[in-house]
PDB file of C-alpha atoms in Angstrom:
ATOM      1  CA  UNK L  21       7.419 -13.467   0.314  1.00 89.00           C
ATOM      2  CA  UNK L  22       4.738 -13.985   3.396  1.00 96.00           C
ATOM      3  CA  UNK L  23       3.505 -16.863   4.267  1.00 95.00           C
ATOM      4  CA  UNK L  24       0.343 -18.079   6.180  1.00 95.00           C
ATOM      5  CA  UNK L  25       2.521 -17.954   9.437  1.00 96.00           C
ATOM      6  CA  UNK L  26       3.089 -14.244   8.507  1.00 97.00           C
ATOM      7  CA  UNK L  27      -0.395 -12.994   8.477  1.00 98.00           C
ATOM      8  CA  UNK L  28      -0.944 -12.363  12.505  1.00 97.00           C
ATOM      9  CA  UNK L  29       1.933  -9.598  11.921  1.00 97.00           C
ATOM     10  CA  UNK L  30       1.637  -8.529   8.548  1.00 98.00           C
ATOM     11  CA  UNK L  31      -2.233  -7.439  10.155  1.00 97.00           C
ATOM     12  CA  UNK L  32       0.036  -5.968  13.346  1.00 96.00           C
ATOM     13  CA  UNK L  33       1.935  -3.583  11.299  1.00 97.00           C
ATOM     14  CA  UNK L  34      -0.677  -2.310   8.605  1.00 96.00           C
ATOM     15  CA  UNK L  35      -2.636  -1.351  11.169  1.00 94.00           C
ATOM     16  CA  UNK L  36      -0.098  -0.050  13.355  1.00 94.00           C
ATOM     17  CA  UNK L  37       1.339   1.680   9.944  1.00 94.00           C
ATOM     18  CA  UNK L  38      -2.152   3.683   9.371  1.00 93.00           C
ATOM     19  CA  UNK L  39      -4.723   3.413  11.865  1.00 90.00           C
ATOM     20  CA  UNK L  40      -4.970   4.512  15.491  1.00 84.00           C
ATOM     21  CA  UNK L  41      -2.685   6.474  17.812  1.00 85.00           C
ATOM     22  CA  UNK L  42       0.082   4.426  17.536  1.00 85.00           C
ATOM     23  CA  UNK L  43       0.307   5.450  14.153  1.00 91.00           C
ATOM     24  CA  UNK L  44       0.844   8.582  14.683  1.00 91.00           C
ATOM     25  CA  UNK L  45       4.261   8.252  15.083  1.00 89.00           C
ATOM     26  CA  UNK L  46       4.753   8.369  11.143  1.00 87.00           C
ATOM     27  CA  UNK L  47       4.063  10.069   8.443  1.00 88.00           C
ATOM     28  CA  UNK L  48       1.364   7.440   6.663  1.00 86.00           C
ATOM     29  CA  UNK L  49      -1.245   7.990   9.307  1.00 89.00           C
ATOM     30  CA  UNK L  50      -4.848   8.341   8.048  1.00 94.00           C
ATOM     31  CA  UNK L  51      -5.980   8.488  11.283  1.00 91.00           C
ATOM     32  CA  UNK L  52      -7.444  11.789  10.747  1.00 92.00           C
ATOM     33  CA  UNK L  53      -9.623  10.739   8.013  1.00 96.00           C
ATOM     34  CA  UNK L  54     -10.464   7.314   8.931  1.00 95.00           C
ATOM     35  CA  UNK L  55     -11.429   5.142  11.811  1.00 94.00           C
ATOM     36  CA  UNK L  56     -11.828   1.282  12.186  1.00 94.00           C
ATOM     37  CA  UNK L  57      -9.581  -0.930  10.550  1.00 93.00           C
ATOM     38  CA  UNK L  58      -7.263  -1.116   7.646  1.00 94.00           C
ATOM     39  CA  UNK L  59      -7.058  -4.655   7.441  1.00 95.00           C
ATOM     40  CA  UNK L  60      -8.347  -7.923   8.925  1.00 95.00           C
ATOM     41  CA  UNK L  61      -6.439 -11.214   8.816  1.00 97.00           C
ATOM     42  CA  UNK L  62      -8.834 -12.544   5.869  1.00 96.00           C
ATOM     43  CA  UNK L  63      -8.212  -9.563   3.727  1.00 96.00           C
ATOM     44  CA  UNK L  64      -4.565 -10.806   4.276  1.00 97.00           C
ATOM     45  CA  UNK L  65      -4.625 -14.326   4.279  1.00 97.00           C
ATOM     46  CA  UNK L  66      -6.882 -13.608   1.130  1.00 97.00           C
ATOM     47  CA  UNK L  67      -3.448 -11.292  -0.647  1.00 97.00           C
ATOM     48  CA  UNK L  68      -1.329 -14.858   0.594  1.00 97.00           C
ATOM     49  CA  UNK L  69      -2.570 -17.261  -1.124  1.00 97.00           C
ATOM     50  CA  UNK L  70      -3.697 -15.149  -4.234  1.00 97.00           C
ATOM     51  CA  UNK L  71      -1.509 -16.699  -7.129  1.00 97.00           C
ATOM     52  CA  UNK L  72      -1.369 -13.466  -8.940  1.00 97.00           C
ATOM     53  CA  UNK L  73      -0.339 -11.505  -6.016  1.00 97.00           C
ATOM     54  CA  UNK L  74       2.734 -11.766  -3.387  1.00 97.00           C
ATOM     55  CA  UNK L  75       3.234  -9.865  -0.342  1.00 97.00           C
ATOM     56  CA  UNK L  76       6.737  -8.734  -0.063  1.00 98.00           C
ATOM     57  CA  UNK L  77       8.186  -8.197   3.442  1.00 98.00           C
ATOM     58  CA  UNK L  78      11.043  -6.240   5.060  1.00 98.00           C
ATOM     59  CA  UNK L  79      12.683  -7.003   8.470  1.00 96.00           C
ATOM     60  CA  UNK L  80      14.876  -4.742  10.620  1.00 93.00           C
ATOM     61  CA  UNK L  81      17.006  -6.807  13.616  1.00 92.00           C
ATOM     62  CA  UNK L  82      14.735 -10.082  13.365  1.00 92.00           C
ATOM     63  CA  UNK L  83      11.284  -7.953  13.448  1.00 94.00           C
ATOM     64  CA  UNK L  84       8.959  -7.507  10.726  1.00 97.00           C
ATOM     65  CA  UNK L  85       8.966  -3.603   9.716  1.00 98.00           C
ATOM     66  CA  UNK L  86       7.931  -3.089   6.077  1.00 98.00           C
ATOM     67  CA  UNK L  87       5.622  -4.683   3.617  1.00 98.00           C
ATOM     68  CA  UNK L  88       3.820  -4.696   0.446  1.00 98.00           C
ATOM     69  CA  UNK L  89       1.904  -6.265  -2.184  1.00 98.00           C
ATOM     70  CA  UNK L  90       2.394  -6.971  -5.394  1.00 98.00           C
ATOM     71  CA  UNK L  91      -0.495  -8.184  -7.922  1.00 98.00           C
ATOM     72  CA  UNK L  92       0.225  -9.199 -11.588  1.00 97.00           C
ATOM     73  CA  UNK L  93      -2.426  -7.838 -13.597  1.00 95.00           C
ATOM     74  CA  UNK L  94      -2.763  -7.793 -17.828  1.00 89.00           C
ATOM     75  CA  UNK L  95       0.147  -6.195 -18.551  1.00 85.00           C
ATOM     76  CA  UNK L  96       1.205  -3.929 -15.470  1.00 96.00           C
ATOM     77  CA  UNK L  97       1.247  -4.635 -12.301  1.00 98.00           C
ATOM     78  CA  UNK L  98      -0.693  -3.159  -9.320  1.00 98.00           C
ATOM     79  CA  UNK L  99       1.158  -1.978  -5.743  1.00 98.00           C
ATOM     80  CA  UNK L 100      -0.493  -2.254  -2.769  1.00 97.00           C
ATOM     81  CA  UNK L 101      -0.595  -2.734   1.049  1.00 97.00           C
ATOM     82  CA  UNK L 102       2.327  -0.842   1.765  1.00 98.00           C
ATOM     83  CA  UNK L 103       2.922  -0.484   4.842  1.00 97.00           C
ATOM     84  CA  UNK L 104       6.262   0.790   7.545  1.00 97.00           C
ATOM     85  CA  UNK L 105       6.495   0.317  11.163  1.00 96.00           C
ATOM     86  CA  UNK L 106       5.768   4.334  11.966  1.00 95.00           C
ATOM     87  CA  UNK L 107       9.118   4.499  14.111  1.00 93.00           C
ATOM     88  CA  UNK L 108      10.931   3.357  10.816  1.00 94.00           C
ATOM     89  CA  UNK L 109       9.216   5.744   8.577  1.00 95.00           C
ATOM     90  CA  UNK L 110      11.557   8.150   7.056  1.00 93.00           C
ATOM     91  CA  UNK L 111      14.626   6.100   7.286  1.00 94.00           C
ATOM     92  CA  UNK L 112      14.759   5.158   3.264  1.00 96.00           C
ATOM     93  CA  UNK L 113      13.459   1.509   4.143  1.00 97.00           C
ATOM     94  CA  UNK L 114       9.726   2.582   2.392  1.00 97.00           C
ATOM     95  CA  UNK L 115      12.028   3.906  -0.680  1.00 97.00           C
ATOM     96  CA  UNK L 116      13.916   0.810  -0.500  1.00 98.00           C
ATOM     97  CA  UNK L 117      10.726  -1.741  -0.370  1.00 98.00           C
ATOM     98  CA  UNK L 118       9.093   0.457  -3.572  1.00 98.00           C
ATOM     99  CA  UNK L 119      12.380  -0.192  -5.410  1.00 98.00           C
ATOM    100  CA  UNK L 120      12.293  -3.730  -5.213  1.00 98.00           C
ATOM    101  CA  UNK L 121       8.470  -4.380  -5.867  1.00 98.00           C
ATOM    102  CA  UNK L 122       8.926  -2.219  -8.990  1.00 98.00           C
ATOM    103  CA  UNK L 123      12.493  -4.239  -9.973  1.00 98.00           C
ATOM    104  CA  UNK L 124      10.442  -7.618  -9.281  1.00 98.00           C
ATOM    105  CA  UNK L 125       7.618  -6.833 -11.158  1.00 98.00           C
ATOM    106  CA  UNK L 126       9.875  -5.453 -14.201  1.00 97.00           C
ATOM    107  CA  UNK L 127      12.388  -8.223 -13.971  1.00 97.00           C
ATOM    108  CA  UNK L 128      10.115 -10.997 -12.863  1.00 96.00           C
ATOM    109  CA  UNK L 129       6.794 -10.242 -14.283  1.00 96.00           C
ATOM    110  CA  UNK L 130       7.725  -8.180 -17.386  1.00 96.00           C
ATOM    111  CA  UNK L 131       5.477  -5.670 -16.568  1.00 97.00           C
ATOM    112  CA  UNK L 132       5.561  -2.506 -18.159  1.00 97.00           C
ATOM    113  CA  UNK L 133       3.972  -0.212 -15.382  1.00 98.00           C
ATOM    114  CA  UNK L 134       3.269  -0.140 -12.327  1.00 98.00           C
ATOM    115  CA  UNK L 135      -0.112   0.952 -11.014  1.00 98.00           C
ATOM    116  CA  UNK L 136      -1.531   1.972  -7.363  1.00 98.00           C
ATOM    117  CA  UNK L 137      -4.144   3.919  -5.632  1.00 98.00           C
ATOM    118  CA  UNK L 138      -4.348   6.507  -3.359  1.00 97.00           C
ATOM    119  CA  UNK L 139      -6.778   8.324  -1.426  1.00 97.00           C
ATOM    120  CA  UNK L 140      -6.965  12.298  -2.906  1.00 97.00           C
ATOM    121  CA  UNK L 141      -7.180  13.783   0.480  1.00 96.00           C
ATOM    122  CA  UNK L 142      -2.939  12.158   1.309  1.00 96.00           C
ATOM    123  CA  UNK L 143      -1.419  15.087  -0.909  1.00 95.00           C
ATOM    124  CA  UNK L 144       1.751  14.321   1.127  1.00 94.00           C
ATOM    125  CA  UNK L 145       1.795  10.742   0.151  1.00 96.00           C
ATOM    126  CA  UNK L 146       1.045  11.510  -3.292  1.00 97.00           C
ATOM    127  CA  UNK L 147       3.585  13.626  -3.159  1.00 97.00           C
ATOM    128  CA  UNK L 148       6.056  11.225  -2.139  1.00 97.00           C
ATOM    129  CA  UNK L 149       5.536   8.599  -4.741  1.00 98.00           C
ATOM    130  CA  UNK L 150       5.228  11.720  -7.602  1.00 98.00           C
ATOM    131  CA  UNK L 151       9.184  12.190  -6.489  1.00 98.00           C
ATOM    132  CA  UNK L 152       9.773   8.455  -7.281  1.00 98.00           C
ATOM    133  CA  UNK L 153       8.530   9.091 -10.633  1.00 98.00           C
ATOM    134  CA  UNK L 154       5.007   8.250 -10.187  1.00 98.00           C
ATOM    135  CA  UNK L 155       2.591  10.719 -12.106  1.00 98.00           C
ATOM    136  CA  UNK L 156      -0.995  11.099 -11.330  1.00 98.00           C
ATOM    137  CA  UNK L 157      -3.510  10.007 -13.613  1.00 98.00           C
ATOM    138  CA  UNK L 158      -6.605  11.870 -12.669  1.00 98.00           C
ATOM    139  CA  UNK L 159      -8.671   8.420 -13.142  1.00 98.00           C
ATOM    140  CA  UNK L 160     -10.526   8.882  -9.847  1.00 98.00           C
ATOM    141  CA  UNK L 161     -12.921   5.699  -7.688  1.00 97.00           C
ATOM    142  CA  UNK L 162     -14.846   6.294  -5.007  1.00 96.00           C
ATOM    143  CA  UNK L 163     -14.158   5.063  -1.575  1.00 96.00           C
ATOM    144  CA  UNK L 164     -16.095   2.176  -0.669  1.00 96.00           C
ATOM    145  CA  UNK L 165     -18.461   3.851   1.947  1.00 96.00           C
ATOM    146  CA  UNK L 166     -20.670   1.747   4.259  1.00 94.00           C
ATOM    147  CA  UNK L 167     -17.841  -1.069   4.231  1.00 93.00           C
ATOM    148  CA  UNK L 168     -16.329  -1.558   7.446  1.00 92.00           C
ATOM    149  CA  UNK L 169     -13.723  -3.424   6.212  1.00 90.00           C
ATOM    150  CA  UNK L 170     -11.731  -0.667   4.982  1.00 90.00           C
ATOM    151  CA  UNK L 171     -12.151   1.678   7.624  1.00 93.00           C
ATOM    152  CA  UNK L 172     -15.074   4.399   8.882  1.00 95.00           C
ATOM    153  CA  UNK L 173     -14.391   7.393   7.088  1.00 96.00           C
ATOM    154  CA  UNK L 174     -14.098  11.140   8.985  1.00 96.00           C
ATOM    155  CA  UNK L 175     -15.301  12.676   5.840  1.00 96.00           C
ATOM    156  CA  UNK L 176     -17.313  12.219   3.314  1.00 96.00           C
ATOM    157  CA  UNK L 177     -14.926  13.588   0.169  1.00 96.00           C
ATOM    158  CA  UNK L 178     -12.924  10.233  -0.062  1.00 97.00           C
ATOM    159  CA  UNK L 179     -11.875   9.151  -3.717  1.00 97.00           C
ATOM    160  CA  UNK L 180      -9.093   7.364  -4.602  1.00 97.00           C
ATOM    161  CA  UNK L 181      -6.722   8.195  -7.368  1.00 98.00           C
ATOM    162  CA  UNK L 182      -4.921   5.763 -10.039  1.00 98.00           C
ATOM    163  CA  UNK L 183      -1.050   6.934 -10.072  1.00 98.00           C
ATOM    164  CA  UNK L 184       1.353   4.919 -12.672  1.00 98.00           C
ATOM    165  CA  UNK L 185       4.901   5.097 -13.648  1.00 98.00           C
ATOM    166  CA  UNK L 186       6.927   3.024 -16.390  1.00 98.00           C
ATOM    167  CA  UNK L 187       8.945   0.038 -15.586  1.00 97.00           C
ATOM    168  CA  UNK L 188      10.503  -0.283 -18.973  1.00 91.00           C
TER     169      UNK L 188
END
C-alpha cells in the first residue's frame, strides 16, 4: 500500500500513464480527449490517507510501474486510479494489478462487487475491462467540466459510465 513518501511518483506515473506525449507510448492515453492534468499530489495525498481507500502499487526491477486505488464503499467497493507505466502496458501487469484489487476487496473487505468509472468516449478501455468480466451498466455522470483538476477536455461529449462485476 502507498505511503506519503509514495505520492511524488504515484503523481509521476498517472500522469505519465494518461496525459501528455509521453503517454502515448500505451494504450491508456486520453491525450486526445483531454489536456491538463490527471492528478495533482493533493488529489493523491488526499486517496493516502483516506481510511476507506488504499492505493495499491506494483514495481518492476526496484521502479514503481503500476497502481491503483481501492475505496470501500456500502457494500461494494469502488476501483480507481489505475494507472501503468505506458512502456509496460500490454505486458499482463494491468491484468495482474485488477486481479488483486478485486481478490483484496473480496477477501479483505467482503465486498460483493466491484464498481468503477469510465469515460464513454475509451470504447477500447471499456472493452478491456468487459473481457475481465466487467459489464456496463448504462448509469451515465457527467464529466466535471470547468474543473481543472481533472483535466481540460478536447470535446465537449464527456460522460462517464458506471461498469460493475461480482466478487462473490
Amino acid at each position: 500500500m502507498a505511503t506519503q513518501a509514495d505520492v511524488p511518483d504515484l503523481v509521476t506515473l498517472i500522469e505519465s500513464a494518461y496525459r501528455g506525449e509521453a503517454s502515448r507510448a500505451g494504450w491508456t492515453t486520453e491525450a486526445d480527449i483531454l489536456d491538463g492534468q490527471r492528478t495533482d499530489p493533493d488529489m493523491v495525498e488526499a486517496l493516502v490517507h483516506d481510511p476507506a481507500s488504499r492505493l495499491i502499487l506494483a514495481e518492476a526491477d526496484g521502479v514503481l510501474a503500476a497502481c491503483c486505488q481501492l475505496e470501500k464503499r456500502d457494500g461494494h467497493a469502488y476501483f480507481g486510479t489505475f494507472a501503468v507505466r505506458p512502456g509496460l502496458q500490454g505486458g499482463g501487469l494491468g491484468r495482474r494489478v485488477l486481479a488483486e484489487a478485486e481478490r483484496q476487496a473480496r477477501d479483505e473487505w467482503d465486498a460483493a462487487e466491484m464498481r468503477m468509472t469510465v469515460i464513454t468516449a475509451r470504447e477500447e478501455l471499456i472493452a478491456w475491462y468487459v473481457r475481465r468480466g466487467y459489464v456496463r451498466t448504462g448509469e451515465l455522470s457527467p464529466f466535471p467540466y470547468g474543473d481543472d483538476r481533472f483535466g481540460r477536455p478536447k470535446r465537449d461529449d464527456l460522460e462517464f459510465e458506471v461498469l460493475v462485476k461480482k466478487l462473490r
